[in-house]
Amino acid sequence: MHAAPSLLEPQPPSPLTEVADERLDAHGVRLLLKRDDLVHPDLPGNKFRKLRLNLTAAVQARHDTLLTFGGAYSNHLRAVAAAGRLLGLRTVGVVRGEELADRPLNPSLSVAAADGMRLDFVDRATYRRKAEPEVLAALLARHGRAYVLPEGGSNAAAALGCADLGRELRGAADVVAVPCGTGGTLAGLAAGLEGGPGECAEAVGFPVLRGGAFLAADVARLQQEAFGGRRGRWRLDDRFHHGGFARTSQDLEEFASDFHRRHGLDPERVYVAKMLHGVLTLAAEGAFPPGTRVAAVVTG
Ligand SMILES: *Cc1c(COP(=O)(O)O)cnc(C)c1O
């Protein structure tokens, strides 16, 4: 077995690089890119932060299987499949939509399958009930004893792992922007920012899903479970989902290719481009006082 122990170890801080953008200069705002896409070579971005302590717990409890949940385009499923391959653990992905079982795998699921993940396609009604004890028991009966990670991988261990991200940014920024799916990254980031020199930076989460009415409650619950209560300063701005998960808009495409031209970084479209679009829009609206240092977390 070729273990990849570095998946279980904290990594050196990911790079923080300032970029010059005349649209921000006009408002006296500085932009720093927190390159979490470079945090680990095999498991980049927030998926490394979210999985590290979960993988440690799974290995310590002598699990040989990881079981988790996701939609057909889930980065989380892919990350768990890669982690399983690197650590010599079996992986099971429970995928929403039984109709997908009869179709060719999309590129995302193909990568997961190539990493050895066993895919179990379930109908949407069952998928919705996946956290209920009977549904979970049936899955474990089918696949054997397993360390279970929730959809998107957001649990207390994930939020604790993401607190490292906040710690790395202490004192370096006044506002930290992060895209949100399930909110685990924001929960940990905001907690980790607290306790540095000067005033605690505010974390601003940009949901990429539509109808994120429950997201604030989810973030608060994750902070409660991981840290025992609300931590740090954070809020959500839900205006930048561009139609919903994995949807895009002409606006977003134009913004992203322009950002690529200006800064040499082609932003990942599902999460990162939406967050950056939010940051530039807020700056244009005058939301940041002159002198504000905004760190944008490139999560993938
Ligand atoms: C999974 C993912 C997110 C969402 O993280 P949450 O903790 O679910 O909010 C953000 N960015 C990228 C690139 C991701 O893959």
Short mmCIF file of C-alpha atoms and ligand atoms in Angstrom, two decimals:
data_model
loop_
_atom_site.label_atom_id
_atom_site.label_comp_id
_atom_site.label_asym_id
_atom_site.label_seq_id
_atom_site.Cartn_x
_atom_site.Cartn_y
_atom_site.Cartn_z
CA MET A 1 0.00 0.00 0.00
CA HIS A 2 1.37 3.39 -0.96
CA ALA A 3 0.10 5.49 1.88
CA ALA A 4 0.12 9.24 1.37
CA PRO A 5 0.75 10.38 4.93
CA SER A 6 0.89 14.03 3.89
CA LEU A 7 -2.88 13.81 3.37
CA LEU A 8 -3.10 13.45 7.14
CA GLU A 9 -0.62 16.23 7.99
CA PRO A 10 -1.15 19.99 8.08
CA GLN A 11 0.52 21.52 5.04
CA PRO A 12 2.56 24.75 4.84
CA PRO A 13 0.39 27.84 4.32
CA SER A 14 -0.89 28.17 0.77
CA PRO A 15 0.47 31.20 -1.15
CA LEU A 16 -1.09 34.63 -0.71
CA THR A 17 -0.41 36.90 -3.68
CA GLU A 18 -1.54 40.45 -4.33
CA VAL A 19 -2.89 41.30 -7.78
CA ALA A 20 -3.25 44.80 -9.18
CA ASP A 21 -6.68 45.54 -10.62
CA GLU A 22 -7.47 49.08 -11.76
CA ARG A 23 -11.17 48.56 -11.02
CA LEU A 24 -10.23 48.11 -7.36
CA ASP A 25 -7.50 50.76 -7.33
CA ALA A 26 -10.22 53.27 -8.13
CA HIS A 27 -11.82 52.44 -4.75
CA GLY A 28 -8.55 52.14 -2.81
CA VAL A 29 -9.20 48.40 -2.36
CA ARG A 30 -6.38 45.82 -2.44
CA LEU A 31 -7.00 42.29 -3.68
CA LEU A 32 -5.05 39.26 -2.48
CA LEU A 33 -5.55 35.78 -3.88
CA LYS A 34 -5.29 33.02 -1.29
CA ARG A 35 -4.14 30.18 -3.53
CA ASP A 36 -5.74 27.25 -1.73
CA ASP A 37 -5.86 25.50 -5.10
CA LEU A 38 -2.12 24.95 -4.45
CA VAL A 39 -2.36 23.69 -0.86
CA HIS A 40 -1.77 20.01 -1.68
CA PRO A 41 -0.67 18.47 -4.99
CA ASP A 42 -3.03 15.48 -4.91
CA LEU A 43 -6.05 16.93 -3.16
CA PRO A 44 -6.16 20.62 -3.89
CA GLY A 45 -8.15 23.33 -2.31
CA ASN A 46 -10.75 23.22 0.35
CA LYS A 47 -11.28 19.48 -0.17
CA PHE A 48 -7.86 18.83 1.38
CA ARG A 49 -8.74 21.12 4.32
CA LYS A 50 -12.13 19.46 4.78
CA LEU A 51 -10.98 15.87 4.46
CA ARG A 52 -7.72 15.84 6.43
CA LEU A 53 -9.14 15.36 9.94
CA ASN A 54 -11.89 13.08 8.65
CA LEU A 55 -9.29 10.83 7.01
CA THR A 56 -7.27 10.83 10.22
CA ALA A 57 -10.36 9.78 12.19
CA ALA A 58 -11.20 7.06 9.67
CA VAL A 59 -7.67 5.63 9.73
CA GLN A 60 -7.48 5.78 13.55
CA ALA A 61 -10.79 3.90 13.85
CA ARG A 62 -9.37 1.27 11.47
CA HIS A 63 -11.97 1.80 8.80
CA ASP A 64 -11.12 0.37 5.39
CA THR A 65 -13.98 2.09 3.55
CA LEU A 66 -15.17 5.68 3.12
CA LEU A 67 -18.82 6.17 2.12
CA THR A 68 -20.21 9.49 1.04
CA PHE A 69 -22.86 11.28 -1.03
CA GLY A 70 -23.04 13.68 -3.92
CA GLY A 71 -24.64 14.83 -7.13
CA ALA A 72 -23.28 13.84 -10.53
CA TYR A 73 -20.93 16.87 -10.64
CA SER A 74 -19.72 16.75 -7.06
CA ASN A 75 -16.07 17.79 -6.52
CA HIS A 76 -16.41 16.20 -3.10
CA LEU A 77 -17.04 12.72 -4.56
CA ARG A 78 -13.97 13.07 -6.73
CA ALA A 79 -11.85 14.23 -3.81
CA VAL A 80 -12.95 11.31 -1.62
CA ALA A 81 -12.20 8.87 -4.45
CA ALA A 82 -8.70 10.35 -4.84
CA ALA A 83 -8.08 10.28 -1.08
CA GLY A 84 -9.16 6.65 -0.93
CA ARG A 85 -6.78 5.69 -3.71
CA LEU A 86 -3.88 7.53 -2.04
CA LEU A 87 -4.54 6.05 1.40
CA GLY A 88 -5.46 2.55 0.25
CA LEU A 89 -9.07 2.83 1.44
CA ARG A 90 -12.12 1.57 -0.45
CA THR A 91 -14.58 4.30 -1.40
CA VAL A 92 -18.30 4.24 -2.09
CA GLY A 93 -20.10 7.19 -3.66
CA VAL A 94 -23.87 7.33 -3.26
CA VAL A 95 -25.01 9.41 -6.24
CA ARG A 96 -28.33 11.25 -6.59
CA GLY A 97 -30.39 10.00 -9.55
CA GLU A 98 -30.95 6.32 -10.34
CA GLU A 99 -31.49 7.19 -14.03
CA LEU A 100 -27.74 7.92 -14.25
CA ALA A 101 -26.96 4.24 -13.73
CA ASP A 102 -27.88 3.45 -17.34
CA ARG A 103 -25.97 6.31 -18.94
CA PRO A 104 -22.31 6.80 -19.72
CA LEU A 105 -20.52 8.38 -16.76
CA ASN A 106 -19.89 12.10 -17.02
CA PRO A 107 -16.24 13.24 -16.80
CA SER A 108 -16.46 13.94 -13.08
CA LEU A 109 -17.89 10.53 -12.17
CA SER A 110 -15.49 8.83 -14.62
CA VAL A 111 -12.54 10.23 -12.70
CA ALA A 112 -14.04 9.02 -9.42
CA ALA A 113 -14.66 5.56 -10.85
CA ALA A 114 -11.13 5.43 -12.28
CA ASP A 115 -9.86 6.13 -8.76
CA GLY A 116 -11.71 3.01 -7.65
CA MET A 117 -14.88 4.52 -6.22
CA ARG A 118 -17.86 2.20 -6.28
CA LEU A 119 -20.86 4.24 -7.43
CA ASP A 120 -24.31 3.49 -6.04
CA PHE A 121 -27.02 5.43 -7.88
CA VAL A 122 -30.13 6.02 -5.79
CA ASP A 123 -33.46 7.62 -6.63
CA ARG A 124 -34.05 11.20 -5.56
CA ALA A 125 -36.61 10.38 -2.84
CA THR A 126 -34.21 7.97 -1.15
CA TYR A 127 -31.34 10.41 -1.63
CA ARG A 128 -33.26 13.13 0.22
CA ARG A 129 -33.66 10.74 3.16
CA LYS A 130 -29.99 9.71 3.19
CA ALA A 131 -29.32 10.94 6.72
CA GLU A 132 -32.24 8.94 8.19
CA PRO A 133 -31.13 5.91 10.21
CA GLU A 134 -33.03 3.31 8.13
CA VAL A 135 -31.67 4.61 4.84
CA LEU A 136 -28.12 4.76 6.17
CA ALA A 137 -28.43 1.29 7.69
CA ALA A 138 -29.55 -0.11 4.33
CA LEU A 139 -26.54 1.50 2.62
CA LEU A 140 -24.12 0.10 5.19
CA ALA A 141 -25.74 -3.33 4.88
CA ARG A 142 -25.12 -3.15 1.15
CA HIS A 143 -21.56 -1.84 1.26
CA GLY A 144 -20.21 -2.97 4.64
CA ARG A 145 -18.85 -1.04 7.62
CA ALA A 146 -17.69 2.40 6.55
CA TYR A 147 -16.65 5.83 7.76
CA VAL A 148 -19.56 7.98 6.58
CA LEU A 149 -19.02 11.52 5.34
CA PRO A 150 -22.06 13.73 4.76
CA GLU A 151 -22.90 15.24 1.38
CA GLY A 152 -20.28 17.84 0.48
CA GLY A 153 -18.13 16.55 3.34
CA SER A 154 -19.22 19.25 5.77
CA ASN A 155 -19.13 18.06 9.36
CA ALA A 156 -17.39 19.23 12.53
CA ALA A 157 -14.04 17.70 11.53
CA ALA A 158 -14.24 19.47 8.17
CA ALA A 159 -14.90 22.84 9.80
CA LEU A 160 -12.01 22.25 12.23
CA GLY A 161 -9.73 21.52 9.29
CA CYS A 162 -10.80 24.70 7.51
CA ALA A 163 -9.94 26.78 10.59
CA ASP A 164 -6.29 26.40 9.43
CA LEU A 165 -7.23 28.51 6.41
CA GLY A 166 -8.49 31.29 8.67
CA ARG A 167 -5.39 31.10 10.88
CA GLU A 168 -3.15 31.52 7.83
CA LEU A 169 -4.99 34.73 6.94
CA ARG A 170 -4.98 36.35 10.39
CA GLY A 171 -3.71 39.90 10.22
CA ALA A 172 -3.27 39.74 6.43
CA ALA A 173 -6.74 40.86 5.34
CA ASP A 174 -9.73 42.89 6.50
CA VAL A 175 -12.32 40.95 4.47
CA VAL A 176 -12.03 37.34 3.32
CA ALA A 177 -14.26 36.20 0.44
CA VAL A 178 -15.05 32.51 -0.06
CA PRO A 179 -17.51 30.64 -2.28
CA CYS A 180 -20.04 28.42 -0.49
CA GLY A 181 -21.64 25.12 -1.31
CA THR A 182 -22.55 23.45 1.98
CA GLY A 183 -20.85 26.16 4.07
CA GLY A 184 -18.30 24.01 5.92
CA THR A 185 -15.39 26.00 4.56
CA LEU A 186 -16.92 29.33 5.63
CA ALA A 187 -17.70 27.94 9.10
CA GLY A 188 -14.07 26.96 9.71
CA LEU A 189 -12.52 29.95 7.95
CA ALA A 190 -14.47 32.47 10.06
CA ALA A 191 -13.55 30.65 13.27
CA GLY A 192 -9.87 30.52 12.34
CA LEU A 193 -9.74 34.25 11.61
CA GLU A 194 -10.67 35.07 15.18
CA GLY A 195 -7.88 35.76 17.65
CA GLY A 196 -5.31 37.36 15.36
CA PRO A 197 -3.73 40.79 15.72
CA GLY A 198 -6.06 43.77 15.28
CA GLU A 199 -9.73 43.50 14.52
CA CYS A 200 -10.99 40.10 13.33
CA ALA A 201 -11.47 40.08 9.55
CA GLU A 202 -15.00 39.59 8.27
CA ALA A 203 -15.60 36.46 6.18
CA VAL A 204 -18.11 36.92 3.35
CA GLY A 205 -19.58 33.75 1.84
CA PHE A 206 -20.94 33.70 -1.71
CA PRO A 207 -23.42 30.80 -2.14
CA VAL A 208 -23.27 29.16 -5.58
CA LEU A 209 -26.62 27.43 -5.12
CA ARG A 210 -29.99 29.06 -5.48
CA GLY A 211 -32.33 29.35 -2.56
CA GLY A 212 -29.71 29.18 0.14
CA ALA A 213 -32.22 30.13 2.82
CA PHE A 214 -30.93 27.36 5.09
CA LEU A 215 -27.27 28.00 4.52
CA ALA A 216 -26.79 30.52 7.34
CA ALA A 217 -28.39 28.06 9.76
CA ASP A 218 -26.14 25.28 8.44
CA VAL A 219 -23.01 27.40 8.96
CA ALA A 220 -24.14 28.28 12.49
CA ARG A 221 -24.84 24.59 13.25
CA LEU A 222 -21.43 23.53 11.94
CA GLN A 223 -19.73 26.17 14.10
CA GLN A 224 -21.73 24.96 17.09
CA GLU A 225 -20.67 21.34 16.49
CA ALA A 226 -17.02 22.13 15.76
CA PHE A 227 -16.30 25.03 18.13
CA GLY A 228 -19.17 25.05 20.64
CA GLY A 229 -20.81 28.25 19.40
CA ARG A 230 -20.79 31.03 16.83
CA ARG A 231 -17.23 32.12 16.01
CA GLY A 232 -15.68 35.03 14.15
CA ARG A 233 -17.48 37.53 11.96
CA TRP A 234 -19.24 36.20 8.86
CA ARG A 235 -22.14 36.87 6.54
CA LEU A 236 -23.55 35.64 3.23
CA ASP A 237 -24.24 37.52 0.02
CA ASP A 238 -26.55 35.37 -2.09
CA ARG A 239 -26.74 37.54 -5.23
CA PHE A 240 -24.05 35.77 -7.24
CA HIS A 241 -25.26 32.20 -7.91
CA HIS A 242 -25.89 32.96 -11.62
CA GLY A 243 -28.91 30.67 -11.82
CA GLY A 244 -27.78 27.93 -9.46
CA PHE A 245 -25.31 25.11 -9.00
CA ALA A 246 -23.09 24.51 -12.05
CA ARG A 247 -25.18 27.07 -13.98
CA THR A 248 -23.46 29.93 -15.66
CA SER A 249 -24.45 33.15 -17.37
CA GLN A 250 -22.99 35.23 -20.16
CA ASP A 251 -22.13 37.81 -17.54
CA LEU A 252 -20.13 35.27 -15.59
CA GLU A 253 -18.34 33.90 -18.65
CA GLU A 254 -17.32 37.39 -19.73
CA PHE A 255 -16.21 38.27 -16.24
CA ALA A 256 -14.15 35.07 -15.91
CA SER A 257 -12.36 35.33 -19.25
CA ASP A 258 -11.61 39.00 -18.57
CA PHE A 259 -10.22 38.05 -15.14
CA HIS A 260 -8.06 35.41 -16.84
CA ARG A 261 -6.71 37.99 -19.31
CA ARG A 262 -5.95 40.53 -16.61
CA HIS A 263 -4.43 38.26 -13.98
CA GLY A 264 -3.33 35.03 -15.69
CA LEU A 265 -5.61 32.95 -13.48
CA ASP A 266 -8.49 31.19 -15.21
CA PRO A 267 -11.00 30.92 -12.38
CA GLU A 268 -12.83 27.64 -11.80
CA ARG A 269 -16.40 28.35 -12.90
CA VAL A 270 -18.64 26.45 -10.47
CA TYR A 271 -17.39 28.23 -7.37
CA VAL A 272 -14.40 30.53 -7.73
CA ALA A 273 -15.56 32.71 -10.64
CA LYS A 274 -18.88 33.43 -8.89
CA MET A 275 -17.08 34.51 -5.72
CA LEU A 276 -14.65 36.76 -7.62
CA HIS A 277 -17.56 38.31 -9.50
CA GLY A 278 -19.14 39.03 -6.14
CA VAL A 279 -15.96 40.68 -4.83
CA LEU A 280 -15.56 42.96 -7.84
CA THR A 281 -19.25 43.89 -7.74
CA LEU A 282 -19.17 44.72 -4.03
CA ALA A 283 -16.11 46.90 -4.61
CA ALA A 284 -17.87 48.72 -7.46
CA GLU A 285 -20.84 49.27 -5.15
CA GLY A 286 -18.50 50.99 -2.69
CA ALA A 287 -19.00 48.29 -0.06
CA PHE A 288 -15.35 48.38 1.04
CA PRO A 289 -13.86 51.54 2.59
CA PRO A 290 -10.59 52.78 0.99
CA GLY A 291 -7.63 50.84 2.34
CA THR A 292 -9.56 47.57 2.70
CA ARG A 293 -7.49 44.44 2.02
CA VAL A 294 -9.74 41.77 0.51
CA ALA A 295 -8.42 38.22 0.40
CA ALA A 296 -10.31 36.02 -2.06
CA VAL A 297 -9.95 32.31 -1.37
CA VAL A 298 -9.27 30.34 -4.55
CA THR A 299 -10.84 27.14 -3.22
CA GLY A 300 -10.17 25.01 -6.26
C1 LIG B 1 -16.56 21.91 -2.69
C2 LIG B 1 -16.09 23.26 -3.10
C3 LIG B 1 -16.54 24.43 -2.45
C4 LIG B 1 -17.64 24.43 -1.41
O1 LIG B 1 -17.22 24.22 -0.10
P1 LIG B 1 -18.30 24.12 1.08
O2 LIG B 1 -17.50 23.81 2.28
O3 LIG B 1 -19.24 22.99 0.71
O4 LIG B 1 -19.04 25.40 1.17
C5 LIG B 1 -15.99 25.65 -2.85
N1 LIG B 1 -15.08 25.71 -3.85
C6 LIG B 1 -14.65 24.61 -4.51
C7 LIG B 1 -13.66 24.76 -5.61
C8 LIG B 1 -15.15 23.35 -4.16
O5 LIG B 1 -14.73 22.26 -4.83
#
